[in-house]
Coordinates of C-alpha atoms in Angstrom, one line a residue:
M1 CA -9.1 22.6 -27.3
P2 CA -10.5 25.2 -24.9
E3 CA -9.9 24.3 -21.2
Q4 CA -13.6 24.5 -20.3
L5 CA -14.4 21.9 -23.1
L6 CA -11.6 19.7 -21.8
M7 CA -13.1 19.9 -18.3
D8 CA -16.6 19.1 -19.6
K9 CA -15.2 16.1 -21.4
A10 CA -13.2 14.9 -18.4
Q11 CA -16.3 15.2 -16.2
Q12 CA -18.2 13.1 -18.7
G13 CA -15.7 10.3 -18.4
H14 CA -13.3 11.0 -21.2
G15 CA -10.0 9.7 -19.8
A16 CA -7.7 11.4 -22.3
A17 CA -9.1 14.8 -21.5
A18 CA -8.6 14.1 -17.8
V19 CA -5.0 13.2 -18.4
L20 CA -4.3 16.4 -20.3
L21 CA -5.8 18.4 -17.4
A22 CA -3.8 16.4 -14.8
R23 CA -0.5 17.0 -16.6
K24 CA -1.3 20.7 -17.1
R25 CA -2.2 21.2 -13.4
E26 CA 0.9 19.3 -12.4
Q27 CA 3.1 21.6 -14.5
Q28 CA 1.4 24.6 -12.9
G29 CA 2.1 23.2 -9.4
D30 CA -1.6 22.7 -8.5
F31 CA -1.0 19.2 -7.3
S32 CA -4.3 18.7 -5.6
A33 CA -6.2 19.4 -8.8
A34 CA -3.7 17.3 -10.8
L35 CA -4.5 14.3 -8.4
N36 CA -8.2 14.9 -8.9
W37 CA -7.9 14.7 -12.7
Y38 CA -5.5 11.7 -12.6
Q39 CA -8.2 10.0 -10.5
K40 CA -10.8 10.8 -13.2
A41 CA -8.5 9.2 -15.8
L42 CA -8.1 6.1 -13.7
D43 CA -11.9 5.9 -13.2
A44 CA -12.3 6.1 -16.9
G45 CA -10.1 3.0 -17.3
L46 CA -6.7 4.6 -18.2
T47 CA -4.7 2.4 -15.8
D48 CA -1.4 3.4 -17.5
E49 CA -1.7 6.6 -15.5
L50 CA -1.6 4.8 -12.2
A51 CA 2.2 5.2 -11.8
A52 CA 2.0 9.0 -12.4
F53 CA -0.9 9.3 -10.0
L54 CA 1.0 7.3 -7.3
A55 CA 4.2 9.3 -7.7
L56 CA 2.3 12.6 -7.3
K57 CA 0.2 11.3 -4.4
Q58 CA 3.4 10.2 -2.6
R59 CA 4.8 13.7 -3.0
Q60 CA 1.6 15.2 -1.6
D61 CA 0.5 12.7 1.0
G62 CA 3.5 10.5 1.8
F63 CA 4.5 6.9 1.1
L64 CA 2.3 5.2 3.6
A65 CA -0.9 7.0 2.5
T66 CA -0.1 6.1 -1.1
A67 CA 0.5 2.5 -0.2
R68 CA -2.9 2.4 1.6
Y69 CA -4.6 3.9 -1.5
L70 CA -3.0 1.3 -3.8
E71 CA -3.8 -1.5 -1.4
H72 CA -7.5 -0.5 -1.3
R73 CA -7.6 -0.1 -5.1
L74 CA -6.1 -3.5 -5.8
Q75 CA -8.4 -5.2 -3.3
Q76 CA -11.4 -4.0 -5.3
Q77 CA -10.0 -5.5 -8.5
Q78 CA -10.7 -9.1 -9.7
S79 CA -7.2 -9.4 -11.2
V80 CA -3.9 -7.5 -11.0
S81 CA -1.7 -6.8 -14.1
A82 CA 2.0 -7.3 -14.1
A83 CA 2.6 -3.5 -14.1
E84 CA 0.3 -3.2 -11.1
A85 CA 2.1 -6.0 -9.3
D86 CA 5.4 -4.2 -9.9
L87 CA 3.9 -1.0 -8.5
A88 CA 2.6 -3.0 -5.5
A89 CA 6.1 -4.2 -4.8
N90 CA 7.4 -0.6 -4.9
Y91 CA 4.9 0.3 -2.2
G92 CA 5.5 -2.8 -0.1
L93 CA 2.3 -4.8 -0.9
W94 CA 4.1 -8.1 -1.2
H95 CA 1.2 -10.4 -1.7
Y96 CA 0.9 -9.1 -5.3
S97 CA 4.6 -9.4 -6.0
Q98 CA 6.3 -12.0 -8.2
S99 CA 9.9 -11.0 -7.5
P100 CA 12.0 -13.4 -5.5
A101 CA 13.4 -12.5 -2.1
Y102 CA 17.1 -11.7 -2.0
F103 CA 19.5 -13.8 0.0
A104 CA 23.2 -13.1 0.3
S105 CA 25.4 -16.1 1.1
N106 CA 27.8 -15.9 4.0
S107 CA 31.5 -16.6 3.8
N108 CA 31.6 -17.5 7.5
S109 CA 30.6 -21.0 8.4
F110 CA 30.3 -20.1 12.1
C111 CA 27.9 -17.3 13.1
S112 CA 28.4 -15.7 16.5
L113 CA 25.8 -13.1 15.6
T114 CA 22.9 -13.6 13.1
L115 CA 21.0 -10.7 11.6
Q116 CA 17.4 -11.1 10.3
P117 CA 16.8 -8.5 7.6
V118 CA 13.3 -7.0 7.2
V119 CA 12.2 -4.9 4.3
Q120 CA 8.9 -3.2 3.5
S121 CA 9.3 -2.3 -0.2
K122 CA 11.2 -3.2 -3.4
M123 CA 13.5 -0.2 -2.8
G124 CA 14.4 -1.5 0.7
S125 CA 15.0 -4.9 -0.7
S126 CA 17.4 -3.5 -3.4
Q127 CA 19.2 -1.4 -0.8
L128 CA 19.6 -4.4 1.5
Q129 CA 21.1 -6.4 -1.4
L130 CA 23.6 -3.6 -2.0
L131 CA 24.5 -3.3 1.7
Q132 CA 25.1 -7.0 2.0
Q133 CA 27.3 -7.0 -1.1
Q134 CA 29.4 -4.1 0.3
W135 CA 29.6 -6.0 3.7
Q136 CA 31.1 -9.0 1.9
Q137 CA 33.5 -6.9 0.0
D138 CA 34.7 -5.1 3.2
P139 CA 37.9 -6.8 4.4
Q140 CA 37.2 -5.8 8.0
L141 CA 33.6 -6.6 8.5
S142 CA 33.5 -9.7 6.3
S143 CA 36.2 -11.2 8.6
L144 CA 33.7 -11.1 11.5
P145 CA 31.6 -14.2 12.4
V146 CA 28.4 -12.4 11.4
C147 CA 25.7 -13.9 9.2
F148 CA 22.6 -12.6 7.4
L149 CA 19.4 -14.7 7.0
P150 CA 17.1 -14.3 3.9
E151 CA 15.0 -11.1 4.0
I152 CA 11.6 -11.1 5.5
R153 CA 9.1 -9.0 3.6
I154 CA 6.4 -7.2 5.6
N155 CA 3.7 -5.1 4.0
S156 CA 4.3 -1.4 4.4
T157 CA 0.8 -0.9 5.6
D158 CA 1.5 -3.3 8.5
L159 CA 5.0 -2.1 9.4
Q160 CA 4.0 1.6 9.0
C161 CA 7.5 3.1 9.2
S162 CA 7.9 6.8 9.5
Y163 CA 9.2 9.2 6.8
Q164 CA 10.3 12.2 8.7
S165 CA 13.6 13.8 7.6
G166 CA 15.9 14.5 10.6
Q167 CA 13.9 12.3 13.0
R168 CA 14.6 8.8 14.2
I169 CA 12.7 6.2 12.1
Q170 CA 10.0 4.5 14.0
C171 CA 8.0 1.4 12.8
Q172 CA 5.3 -0.8 14.3
Y173 CA 7.7 -3.4 15.5
Q174 CA 5.0 -5.4 17.2
V175 CA 4.0 -6.9 13.9
L176 CA 7.3 -8.8 13.9
I177 CA 6.5 -10.7 17.1
P178 CA 5.7 -14.0 15.2
E179 CA 9.0 -13.9 13.4
V180 CA 11.0 -12.9 16.4
A181 CA 9.4 -15.7 18.5
K182 CA 10.6 -18.3 15.9
G183 CA 14.2 -17.5 16.9
G184 CA 17.1 -18.5 14.8
F185 CA 18.6 -15.0 14.9
T186 CA 19.8 -12.5 17.5
Q187 CA 19.2 -9.1 15.9
L188 CA 16.7 -7.5 13.5
L189 CA 18.0 -5.4 10.6
V190 CA 15.1 -3.3 9.4
V191 CA 15.6 -1.4 6.1
A192 CA 12.5 0.7 5.7
G193 CA 11.2 4.3 6.0
E194 CA 13.2 7.5 5.8
G195 CA 14.8 9.6 8.5
T196 CA 17.7 9.0 11.0
A197 CA 19.0 5.5 11.3
N198 CA 19.3 4.1 14.9
Y199 CA 19.9 1.0 17.0
N200 CA 17.7 0.2 20.0
N201 CA 17.3 -3.1 21.9
G202 CA 18.3 -5.5 19.2
I203 CA 16.8 -3.6 16.3
V204 CA 19.1 -1.9 13.7
Q205 CA 16.8 0.5 11.9
L206 CA 18.1 1.8 8.6
A207 CA 16.5 4.1 6.1
E208 CA 15.9 2.8 2.6
S209 CA 18.6 5.3 1.5
S210 CA 21.1 4.4 4.2
S211 CA 24.7 4.0 3.1
F212 CA 27.1 1.1 4.0
E213 CA 28.9 3.6 6.3
V214 CA 25.7 4.1 8.3
L215 CA 25.1 0.3 8.5
R216 CA 28.7 -0.1 9.8
H217 CA 28.1 2.5 12.5
E218 CA 24.8 1.2 13.7
F219 CA 26.1 -2.4 13.6
A220 CA 28.9 -1.4 16.0
H221 CA 26.2 -0.3 18.5
I222 CA 25.1 -3.9 18.7
L223 CA 28.5 -4.8 20.1
G224 CA 28.4 -2.0 22.7
F225 CA 30.3 0.7 20.9
M226 CA 29.2 4.2 21.8
D227 CA 28.9 7.4 19.7
E228 CA 32.0 9.5 20.0
Y229 CA 30.2 12.8 19.6
S230 CA 28.1 14.5 22.2
L231 CA 25.3 12.2 23.5
S232 CA 21.9 13.6 24.4
K233 CA 21.6 14.6 28.0
A234 CA 19.3 11.6 28.9
V235 CA 21.6 9.1 27.2
A236 CA 24.7 10.7 28.7
Q237 CA 23.3 10.6 32.2
T238 CA 22.6 6.9 31.9
E239 CA 25.6 5.7 30.0
C240 CA 28.4 7.9 31.3
H241 CA 27.7 7.0 34.9
S242 CA 27.4 3.3 34.2
D243 CA 30.0 0.7 35.4
K244 CA 29.9 -1.0 32.0
I245 CA 33.2 -1.4 30.3
R246 CA 32.6 -0.2 26.7
P247 CA 34.8 -1.3 23.9
N248 CA 35.5 2.3 22.7
L249 CA 34.7 4.6 25.6
L250 CA 36.4 5.2 29.0
T251 CA 34.6 7.7 31.3
D252 CA 37.7 8.2 33.5
K253 CA 41.4 7.8 32.9
S254 CA 41.7 5.9 36.1
Q255 CA 39.7 3.1 34.3
L256 CA 42.6 2.4 32.0
D257 CA 44.0 -0.6 33.9
L258 CA 40.6 -2.2 34.3
Y259 CA 39.9 -1.5 30.7
L260 CA 43.1 -3.2 29.6
Q261 CA 42.5 -6.2 31.8
H262 CA 38.9 -6.6 30.6
W263 CA 39.7 -6.5 26.9
Q264 CA 43.1 -8.3 27.3
L265 CA 45.0 -5.5 25.7
E266 CA 48.6 -4.2 26.1
K267 CA 49.1 -0.6 27.2
H268 CA 51.0 0.2 24.0
E269 CA 47.9 -0.7 22.0
V270 CA 45.8 2.1 23.5
Q271 CA 46.2 5.9 23.0
L272 CA 43.7 7.8 25.1
Q273 CA 42.0 10.7 23.3
P274 CA 39.4 13.0 24.9
V275 CA 36.0 13.1 23.1
E276 CA 32.7 15.0 23.7
S277 CA 30.5 11.9 24.3
C278 CA 29.8 12.6 27.9
D279 CA 29.9 16.4 28.0
K280 CA 26.2 16.7 28.9
A281 CA 26.8 14.5 31.9
A282 CA 29.7 16.7 33.0
V283 CA 32.1 13.8 32.4
Q284 CA 35.3 13.8 30.3
A285 CA 35.2 10.7 28.2
Y286 CA 38.1 9.1 26.3
I287 CA 38.5 6.8 23.4
P288 CA 41.4 4.3 23.0
V289 CA 42.6 5.6 19.6
S290 CA 44.1 8.8 18.5
N291 CA 42.6 9.1 15.1
L292 CA 39.0 10.0 14.0
S293 CA 36.8 6.9 14.0
F294 CA 33.6 5.9 12.3
M295 CA 31.8 6.2 15.7
R296 CA 32.2 10.0 15.4
S297 CA 31.9 10.4 11.6
H298 CA 30.3 7.7 9.5
E299 CA 32.8 8.2 6.7
A300 CA 35.9 7.8 8.9
Q301 CA 37.8 4.6 9.0
V302 CA 37.3 1.7 11.4
P303 CA 40.5 1.6 13.5
D304 CA 42.2 -1.8 13.5
L305 CA 41.9 -1.8 17.3
Y306 CA 38.2 -1.5 17.0
V307 CA 38.0 -4.6 14.7
K308 CA 40.1 -6.4 17.3
L309 CA 37.6 -5.3 20.0
M310 CA 34.6 -6.4 17.8
Q311 CA 36.1 -9.8 17.6
K312 CA 36.5 -10.0 21.3
V313 CA 32.9 -9.0 21.9
L314 CA 31.8 -11.6 19.3
A315 CA 33.8 -14.3 21.1
K316 CA 31.2 -14.1 23.9
P317 CA 28.0 -13.7 21.9
E318 CA 25.8 -14.9 24.8
L319 CA 26.5 -11.5 26.5
I320 CA 25.0 -9.5 23.5
M321 CA 21.3 -8.8 24.3
P322 CA 19.2 -10.7 21.8
V323 CA 16.1 -9.0 20.3
Q324 CA 13.9 -11.7 21.8
Y325 CA 14.7 -10.4 25.2
F326 CA 13.4 -6.9 24.3
Y327 CA 10.2 -8.4 22.7
A328 CA 9.7 -10.4 25.9
Y329 CA 9.8 -7.1 27.8
L330 CA 7.1 -5.7 25.4
A331 CA 5.0 -8.8 25.9
R332 CA 5.2 -8.3 29.6
Q333 CA 4.0 -4.7 29.3
E334 CA 0.9 -6.1 27.6
H335 CA 0.5 -8.9 30.1
D336 CA 1.0 -11.3 27.3
W337 CA 2.5 -14.1 29.3
Y338 CA 2.4 -16.7 26.6
H339 CA 4.7 -14.7 24.3
W340 CA 6.7 -13.5 27.3
R341 CA 7.7 -17.0 28.1
L342 CA 8.2 -18.0 24.5
L343 CA 10.4 -15.1 23.8
M344 CA 12.3 -15.3 27.1
E345 CA 13.0 -19.0 26.4
Q346 CA 14.4 -18.0 23.0
A347 CA 16.7 -15.4 24.6
A348 CA 17.8 -17.9 27.3
K349 CA 18.5 -20.6 24.6
Q350 CA 21.0 -18.1 23.1
G351 CA 22.7 -18.0 26.5
Y352 CA 21.7 -14.5 27.5
P353 CA 22.3 -14.4 31.3
D354 CA 19.4 -12.0 32.2
A355 CA 16.9 -14.2 30.3
K356 CA 18.1 -17.3 32.2
Q357 CA 17.7 -15.4 35.5
S358 CA 14.2 -14.2 34.6
L359 CA 13.1 -17.7 33.8
Q360 CA 14.6 -19.0 37.0
E361 CA 12.9 -16.4 39.1
T362 CA 9.5 -17.2 37.6
A363 CA 10.1 -20.9 38.2
V364 CA 10.5 -20.4 41.9
M365 CA 7.7 -17.8 42.4
P366 CA 5.1 -19.0 44.8
T367 CA 1.6 -19.5 43.4
A368 CA -1.6 -18.5 45.1
P369 CA -3.4 -21.3 47.0

């Protein structure tokens, strides 16, 4: 059929003609035109083309824009088919989903540290399931008193995580305030978005494609382990001139005796090795092991000494900053004193000293007459 005739038919509401044009334009690489013709097919009632349309729209406009489109489309419908509900789960529109949330049981009966997983799509949920299975199968990490709660599902259009290759993933973490305020966990594990995984103030942020090795690395940051490659100048200036005694980093050889005493180690257990961590702060840093570790390269092994140090940190979980303390700080910035107190009380309940002190200071503050 001549193309002009196809176009005339498609414009008149013939869905099959619009599909043929959409596929032809897609093969030609004219994705904007292809999207337009797919939309014509959908308008004509050919809902089987929705998956193809969404895949192309995601390629053109990104995950979040596609999720918003689908959310708007489904809101206009009186009913949602099983196929549409499955697509909704793929794009993190959970109120249409029928699939059960995943929960991995824990082999440890005692939890020094409890992680609350958060996902924003079916892909993130599947990846979380894989990561937790790998955790349980890992002889080192599964021996730690660490537990995972059932996943919390947040709509992608609410969490709004970034999809920027090579950049740190950022999400709208404020939407998690109600969950964080409930307590019952100490850290968030967010599996959503794409980009560079990171850990910040009680939030482990993984990509939906992050490997177990990346989870292992970011988890160690919760326990105070530092990167063993060159830190950014800003981080190096702060961390490399700090008096904190890190599990895996000494900023001066003269710290060795204090380090051994703090971690209750024998001198023969430690072999100092220079690393580049503090180069941008003009400080020569050292790690306590001679071999390449997972804090320098994700794929490297976790030294036995580091597992021992992890266990020592977890023996005093009250000293690990809970995510509720960070959220209390965010509430304070917004002058939201109700949530500040609620969150600070949750952090204090977990024994975090700074939270206890903050509550004590507010209790004795004089009030205006």
